[in-house]
Coordinates of C-alpha atoms and ligand atoms in Angstrom, one line a residue:
X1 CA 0.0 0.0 0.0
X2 CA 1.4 3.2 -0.7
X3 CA 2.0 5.8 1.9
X4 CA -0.2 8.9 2.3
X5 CA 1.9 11.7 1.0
X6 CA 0.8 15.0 2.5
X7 CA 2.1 18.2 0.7
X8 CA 4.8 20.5 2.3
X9 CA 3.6 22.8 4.9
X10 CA 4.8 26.4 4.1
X11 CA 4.8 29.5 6.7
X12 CA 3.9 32.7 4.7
X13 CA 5.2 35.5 6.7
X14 CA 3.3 38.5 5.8
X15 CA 0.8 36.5 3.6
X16 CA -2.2 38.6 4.1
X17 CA -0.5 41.4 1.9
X18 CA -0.9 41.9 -1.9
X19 CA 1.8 39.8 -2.8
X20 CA 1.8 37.5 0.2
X21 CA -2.2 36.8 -0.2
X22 CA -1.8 35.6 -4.1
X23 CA 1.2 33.5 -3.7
X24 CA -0.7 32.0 -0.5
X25 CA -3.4 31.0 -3.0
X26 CA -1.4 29.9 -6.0
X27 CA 0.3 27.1 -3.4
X28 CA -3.2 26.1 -1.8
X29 CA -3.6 25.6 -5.7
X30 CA -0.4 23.4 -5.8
X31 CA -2.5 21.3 -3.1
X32 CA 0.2 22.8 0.0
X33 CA -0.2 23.3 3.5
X34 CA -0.1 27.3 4.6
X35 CA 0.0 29.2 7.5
X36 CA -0.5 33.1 7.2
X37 CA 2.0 34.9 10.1
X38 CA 0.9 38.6 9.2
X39 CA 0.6 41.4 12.1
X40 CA -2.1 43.4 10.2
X41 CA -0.4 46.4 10.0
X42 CA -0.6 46.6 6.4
X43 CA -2.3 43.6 5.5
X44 CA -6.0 42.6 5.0
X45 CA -7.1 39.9 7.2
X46 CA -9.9 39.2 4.4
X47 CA -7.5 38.0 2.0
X48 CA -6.3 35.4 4.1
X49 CA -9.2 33.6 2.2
X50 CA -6.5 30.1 2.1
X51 CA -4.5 28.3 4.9
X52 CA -4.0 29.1 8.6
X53 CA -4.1 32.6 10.1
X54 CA -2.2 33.5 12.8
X55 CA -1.8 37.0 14.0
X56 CA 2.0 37.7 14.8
X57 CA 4.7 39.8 14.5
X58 CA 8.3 39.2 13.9
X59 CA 9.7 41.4 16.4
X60 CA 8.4 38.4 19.0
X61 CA 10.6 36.0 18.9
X62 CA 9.0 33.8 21.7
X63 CA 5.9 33.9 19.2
X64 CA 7.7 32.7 16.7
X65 CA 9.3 29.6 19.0
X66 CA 5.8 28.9 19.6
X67 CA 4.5 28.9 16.0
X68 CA 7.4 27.0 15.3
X69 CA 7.1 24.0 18.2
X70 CA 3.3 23.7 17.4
X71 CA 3.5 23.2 13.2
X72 CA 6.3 21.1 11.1
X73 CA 7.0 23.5 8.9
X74 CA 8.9 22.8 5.8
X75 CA 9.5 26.1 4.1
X76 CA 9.4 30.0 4.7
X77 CA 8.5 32.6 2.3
X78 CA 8.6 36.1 3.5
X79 CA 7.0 39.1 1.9
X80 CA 6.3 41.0 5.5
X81 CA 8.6 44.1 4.7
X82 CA 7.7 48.0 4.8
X83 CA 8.0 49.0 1.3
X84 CA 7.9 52.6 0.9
X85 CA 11.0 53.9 -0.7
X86 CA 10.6 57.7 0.6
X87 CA 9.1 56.6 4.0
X88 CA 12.7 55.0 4.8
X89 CA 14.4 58.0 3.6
X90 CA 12.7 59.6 6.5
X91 CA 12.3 57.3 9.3
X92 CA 14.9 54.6 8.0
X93 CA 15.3 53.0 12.1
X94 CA 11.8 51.8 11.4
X95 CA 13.0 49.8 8.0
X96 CA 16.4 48.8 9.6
X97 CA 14.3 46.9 12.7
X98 CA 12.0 45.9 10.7
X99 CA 13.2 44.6 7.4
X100 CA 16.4 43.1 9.1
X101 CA 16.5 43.0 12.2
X102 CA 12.9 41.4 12.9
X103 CA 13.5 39.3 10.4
X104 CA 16.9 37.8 11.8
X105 CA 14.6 36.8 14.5
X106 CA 12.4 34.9 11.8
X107 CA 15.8 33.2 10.4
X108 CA 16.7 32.8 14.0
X109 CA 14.1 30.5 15.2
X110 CA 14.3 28.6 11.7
X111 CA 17.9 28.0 12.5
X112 CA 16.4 26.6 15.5
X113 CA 14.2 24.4 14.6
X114 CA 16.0 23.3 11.5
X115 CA 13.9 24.5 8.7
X116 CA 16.4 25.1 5.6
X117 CA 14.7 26.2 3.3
X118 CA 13.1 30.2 2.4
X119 CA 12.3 31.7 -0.2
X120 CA 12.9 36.0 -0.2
X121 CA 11.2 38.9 -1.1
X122 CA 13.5 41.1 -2.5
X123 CA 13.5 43.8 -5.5
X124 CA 15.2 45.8 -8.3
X125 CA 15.7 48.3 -5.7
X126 CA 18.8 46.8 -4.7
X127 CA 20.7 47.5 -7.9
X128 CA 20.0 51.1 -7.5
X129 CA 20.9 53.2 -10.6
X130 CA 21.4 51.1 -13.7
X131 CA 24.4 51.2 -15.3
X132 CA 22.8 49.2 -18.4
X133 CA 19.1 48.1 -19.3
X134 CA 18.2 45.0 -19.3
X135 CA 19.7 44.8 -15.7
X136 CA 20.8 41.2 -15.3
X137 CA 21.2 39.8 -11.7
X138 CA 25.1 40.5 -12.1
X139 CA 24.8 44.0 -12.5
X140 CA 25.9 45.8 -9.3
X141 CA 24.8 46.5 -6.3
X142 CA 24.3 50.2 -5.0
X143 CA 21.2 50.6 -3.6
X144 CA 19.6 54.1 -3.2
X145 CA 17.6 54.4 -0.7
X146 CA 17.5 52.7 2.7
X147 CA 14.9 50.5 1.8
X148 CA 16.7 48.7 -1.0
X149 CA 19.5 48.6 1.5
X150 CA 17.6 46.2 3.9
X151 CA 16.7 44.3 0.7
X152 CA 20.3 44.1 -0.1
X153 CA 21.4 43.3 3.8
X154 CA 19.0 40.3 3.9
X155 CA 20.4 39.2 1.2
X156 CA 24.0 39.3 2.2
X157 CA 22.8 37.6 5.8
X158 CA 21.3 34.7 3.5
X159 CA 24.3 34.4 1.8
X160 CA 26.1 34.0 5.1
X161 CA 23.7 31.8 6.8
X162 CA 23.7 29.2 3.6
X163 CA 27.9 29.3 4.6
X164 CA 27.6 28.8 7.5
X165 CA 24.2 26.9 9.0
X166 CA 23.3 25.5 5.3
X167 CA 20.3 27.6 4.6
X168 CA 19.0 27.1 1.1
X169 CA 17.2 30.1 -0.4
X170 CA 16.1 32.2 -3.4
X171 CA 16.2 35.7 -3.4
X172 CA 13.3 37.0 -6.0
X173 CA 14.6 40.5 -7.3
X174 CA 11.0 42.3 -8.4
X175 CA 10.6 44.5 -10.7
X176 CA 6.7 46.7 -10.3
X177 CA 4.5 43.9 -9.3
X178 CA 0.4 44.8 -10.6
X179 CA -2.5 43.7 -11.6
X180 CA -4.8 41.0 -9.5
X181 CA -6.1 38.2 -8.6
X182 CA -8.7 37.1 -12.5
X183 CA -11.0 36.1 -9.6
X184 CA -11.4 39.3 -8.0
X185 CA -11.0 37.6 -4.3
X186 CA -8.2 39.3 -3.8
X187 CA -6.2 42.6 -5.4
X188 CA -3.8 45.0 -4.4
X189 CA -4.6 47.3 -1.3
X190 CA -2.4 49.6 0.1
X191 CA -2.9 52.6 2.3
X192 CA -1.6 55.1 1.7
X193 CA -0.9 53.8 -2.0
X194 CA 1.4 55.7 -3.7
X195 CA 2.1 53.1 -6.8
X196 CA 1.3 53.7 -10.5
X197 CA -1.2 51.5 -11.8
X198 CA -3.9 51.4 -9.1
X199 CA -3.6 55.7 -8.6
X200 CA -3.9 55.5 -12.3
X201 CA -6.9 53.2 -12.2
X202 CA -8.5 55.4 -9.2
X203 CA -9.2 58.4 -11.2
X204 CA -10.4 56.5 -13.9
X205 CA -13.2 55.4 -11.7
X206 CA -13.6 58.3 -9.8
X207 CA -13.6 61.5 -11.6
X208 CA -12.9 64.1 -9.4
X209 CA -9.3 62.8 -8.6
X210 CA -6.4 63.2 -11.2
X211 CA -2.9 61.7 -11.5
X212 CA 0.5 63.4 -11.1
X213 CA 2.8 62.8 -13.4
X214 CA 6.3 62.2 -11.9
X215 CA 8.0 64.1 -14.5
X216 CA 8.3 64.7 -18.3
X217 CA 11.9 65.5 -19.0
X218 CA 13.6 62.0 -19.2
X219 CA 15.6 60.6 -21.0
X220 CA 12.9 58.7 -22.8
X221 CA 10.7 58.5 -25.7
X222 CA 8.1 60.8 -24.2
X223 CA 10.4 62.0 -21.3
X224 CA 8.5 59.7 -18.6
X225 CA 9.6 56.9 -16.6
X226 CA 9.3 53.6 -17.7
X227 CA 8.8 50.6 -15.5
X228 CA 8.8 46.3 -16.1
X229 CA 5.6 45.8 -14.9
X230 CA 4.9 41.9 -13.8
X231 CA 1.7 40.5 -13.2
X232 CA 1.5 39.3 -9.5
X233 CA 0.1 35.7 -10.3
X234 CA 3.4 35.4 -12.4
X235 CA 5.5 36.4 -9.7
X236 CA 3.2 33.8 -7.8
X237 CA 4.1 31.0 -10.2
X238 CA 7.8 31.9 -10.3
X239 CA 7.9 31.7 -6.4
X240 CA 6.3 28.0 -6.3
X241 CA 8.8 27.1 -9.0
X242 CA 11.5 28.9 -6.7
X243 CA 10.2 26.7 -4.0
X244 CA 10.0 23.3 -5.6
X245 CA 13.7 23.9 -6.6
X246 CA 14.8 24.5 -3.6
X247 CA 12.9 21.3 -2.0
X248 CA 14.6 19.3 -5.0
X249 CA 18.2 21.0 -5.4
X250 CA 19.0 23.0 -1.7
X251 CA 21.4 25.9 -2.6
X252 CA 21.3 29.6 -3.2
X253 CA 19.5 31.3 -5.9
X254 CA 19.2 34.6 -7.2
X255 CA 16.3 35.4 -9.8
X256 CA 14.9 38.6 -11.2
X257 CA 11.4 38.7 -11.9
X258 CA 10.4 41.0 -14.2
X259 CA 8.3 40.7 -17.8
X260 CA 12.1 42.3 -19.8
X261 CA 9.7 45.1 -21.4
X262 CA 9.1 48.6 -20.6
X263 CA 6.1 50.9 -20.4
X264 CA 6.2 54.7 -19.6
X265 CA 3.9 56.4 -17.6
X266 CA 2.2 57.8 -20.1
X267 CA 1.6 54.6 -21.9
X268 CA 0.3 53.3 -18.7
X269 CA -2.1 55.9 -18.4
X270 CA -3.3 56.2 -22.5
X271 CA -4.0 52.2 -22.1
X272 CA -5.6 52.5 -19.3
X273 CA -7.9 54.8 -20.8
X274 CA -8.6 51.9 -23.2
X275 CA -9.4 49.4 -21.0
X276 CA -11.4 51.1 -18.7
X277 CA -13.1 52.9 -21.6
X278 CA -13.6 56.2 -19.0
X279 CA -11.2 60.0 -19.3
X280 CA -8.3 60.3 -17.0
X281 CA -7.2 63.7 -15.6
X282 CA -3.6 63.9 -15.5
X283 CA -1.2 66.5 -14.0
X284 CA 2.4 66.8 -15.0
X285 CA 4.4 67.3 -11.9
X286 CA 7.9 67.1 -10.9
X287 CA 10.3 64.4 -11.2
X288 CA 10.1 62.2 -7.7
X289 CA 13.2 62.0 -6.0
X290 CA 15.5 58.7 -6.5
X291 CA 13.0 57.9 -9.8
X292 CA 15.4 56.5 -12.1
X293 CA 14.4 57.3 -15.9
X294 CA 14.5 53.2 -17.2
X295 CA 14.1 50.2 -15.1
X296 CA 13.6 47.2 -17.1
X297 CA 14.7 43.5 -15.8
X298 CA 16.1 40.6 -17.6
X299 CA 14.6 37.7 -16.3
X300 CA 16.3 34.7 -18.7
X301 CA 17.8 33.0 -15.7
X302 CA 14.1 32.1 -14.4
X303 CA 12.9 31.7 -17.3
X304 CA 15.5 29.2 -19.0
X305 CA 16.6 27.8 -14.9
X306 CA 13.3 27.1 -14.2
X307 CA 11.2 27.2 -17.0
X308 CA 8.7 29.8 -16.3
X309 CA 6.5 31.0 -18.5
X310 CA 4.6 34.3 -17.1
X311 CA 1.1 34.2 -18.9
X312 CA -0.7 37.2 -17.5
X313 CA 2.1 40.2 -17.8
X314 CA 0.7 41.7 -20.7
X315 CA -0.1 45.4 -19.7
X316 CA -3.9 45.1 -21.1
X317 CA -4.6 41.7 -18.5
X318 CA -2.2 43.6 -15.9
X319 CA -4.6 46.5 -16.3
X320 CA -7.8 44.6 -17.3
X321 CA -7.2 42.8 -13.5
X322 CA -6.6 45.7 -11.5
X323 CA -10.0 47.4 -13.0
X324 CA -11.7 44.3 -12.2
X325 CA -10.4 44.4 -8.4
X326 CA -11.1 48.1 -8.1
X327 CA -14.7 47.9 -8.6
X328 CA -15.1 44.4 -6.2
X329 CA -13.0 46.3 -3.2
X330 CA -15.1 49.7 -3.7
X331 CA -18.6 47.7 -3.4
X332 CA -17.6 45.0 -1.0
X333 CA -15.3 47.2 1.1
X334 CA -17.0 50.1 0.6
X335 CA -13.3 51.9 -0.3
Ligands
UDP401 N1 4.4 57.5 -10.8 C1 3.8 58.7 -11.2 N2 2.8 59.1 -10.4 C2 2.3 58.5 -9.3 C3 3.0 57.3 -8.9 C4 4.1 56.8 -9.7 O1 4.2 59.3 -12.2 O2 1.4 59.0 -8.6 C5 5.6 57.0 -11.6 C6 6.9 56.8 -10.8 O3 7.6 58.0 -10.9 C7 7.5 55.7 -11.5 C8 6.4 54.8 -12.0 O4 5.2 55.7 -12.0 O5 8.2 56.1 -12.6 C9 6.1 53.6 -11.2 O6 6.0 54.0 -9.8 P1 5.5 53.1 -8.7 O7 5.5 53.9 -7.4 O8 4.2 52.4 -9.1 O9 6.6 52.0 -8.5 P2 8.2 52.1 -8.3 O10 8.8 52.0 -9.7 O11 8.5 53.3 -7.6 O12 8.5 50.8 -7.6

């Protein structure tokens, strides 16, 4: 008789985010085990729609000892990071405790209780300016702002724990993660949001607001910043991949995630127009500080290492999603 297999249990910490909350459904997809660790702080307890939800924070280790002695857990993946690039300009203690050091404590206790393997939310931010577009994952690293620098920090630390306590990992460089969830269960929510797509999206739905151009004297075709935007059920599929290599081939991996085309803000804005079929008011404003003109990722290595095949990064689905999620938030959470 053959013995029951039961699928990997996986810890998401900060799985009741945006990113967190699809990749949490794409593995209850895969048929795994999850638990949701997420303090709420900017997460949505209502997408924790898959899995186990436990109300935590890393900062409490003994809470983590706990989690840990009550669950076998086979695998980490950590998304729960503050994210707001001028916000750690300003108050960068808050993104030192919490992007590294709360989340030593996390590695910590895995150390502890011999769980090897984690996959890592990390980002473009961490090669700073480019020096050339596509940026590869060998291109250097000089972050800009404090927030890439925790990115970059965890990264070193990981690097150092796989020497030395052989952790095996992948470190997923993101480029500007959109779009949501075909279902509309779940979407991207952020407050305050300051990114692109959803702003964008916003005054399209409601009339009186506008968007501010960052800028319109780049170095680019019609002088505004252009972005790799990736679909987040894409980065979702690339992170089980990243997962299921690590279960089969423990080691340390490096992948950017990113769709290796470009779309200026403008171009997000005339399409979105298109898809949502409504005007958009738009201000030009000035250039944000630490906006660099191009970002634009090469993502080969995923896509050759680990044969993934992003299927929902074209910019209409990207923006077709997010529209989609806009109008089930505003009438179920009345936003
Ligand atoms: N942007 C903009 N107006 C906004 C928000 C963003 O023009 O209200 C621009 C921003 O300067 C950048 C691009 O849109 O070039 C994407 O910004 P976002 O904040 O979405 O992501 P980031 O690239 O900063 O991670």
């Amino acid at each position: 008789m053959n013995a029951i297999q039961t699928k990997p249990t996986i810890l998401i910490v900060g799985g009741a985010g945006y990113i967190g909350s699809h990749i949490n459904c794409a593995l209850n997809e895969r048929g795994y085990n999850t638990i949701i660790f997420d303090n709420l702080v900017y997460g949505h307890e209502s997408f924790v729609q898959w899995g186990k939800f436990i109300l935590g924070d890393l900062a409490d280790k003994n809470q983590l000892r706990l989690l840990f002695s009550q669950y076998k857990i086979d695998a980490v993946m950590h998304f729960a990071a503050y994210a707001y690039v001028g916000e750690s300009v300003t108050d960068p203690y808050k993104y030192y405790i919490n992007n590294v050091a709360n989340t030593l404590n996390l590695l910590e206790v895995m150390q502890e209780f011999d769980v090897k393997t984690l996959v890592f939310s990390s980002t473009c931010a961490v090669y700073g300016t480019p020096q050339e577009i596509p940026i590869t994952e060998n291109h250097p690293q000089n972050p800009i702002n404090p927030y890439g620098r925790t990115k970059l920090m965890m990264e070193h630390i990981m690097a150092d724990a796989a020497q030395a306590y052989g952790l095996g990992y992948a470190a997923l460089r993101y480029f500007n993660a959109a779009g949501a969830d075909p279902g509309g269960r779940i979407g991207e929510w952020h407050d305050p949001e300051t990114h692109l797509i959803p702003l964008v999206l916003e005054a399209a739905r409601d009339q009186s607001r506008s968007i501010t151009v960052f800028g319109t004297d780049y170095e680019t075709p019609d002088g505004t910043c252009i972005r790799d935007y990736i679909h987040v059920n894409d980065l979702s599929s690339a992170h089980c991949l990243a997962l299921d290599h690590l279960f089969d081939q423990p080691g340390e991996y490096v992948f950017n995630l990113g769709n290796g085309q470009g779309f200026s803000v403008k171009e997000i804005i005339d399409s979105a127009r298109e898809i949502t079929g409504r005007g958009i008011n738009v201000i030009y404003g000035q250039r944000r500080p630490g906006d660099p003109a191009k970002l634009v990722g090469n993502a080969q290595k995923m896509l050759s290492t680990l044969n993934w095949t992003p299927q929902s990064s074209s910019i209409k689905t990207i923006l077709q999603t997010a529209w989609d999620w806009l109008q089930v938030k505003e009438q179920k959470y009345k936003t």
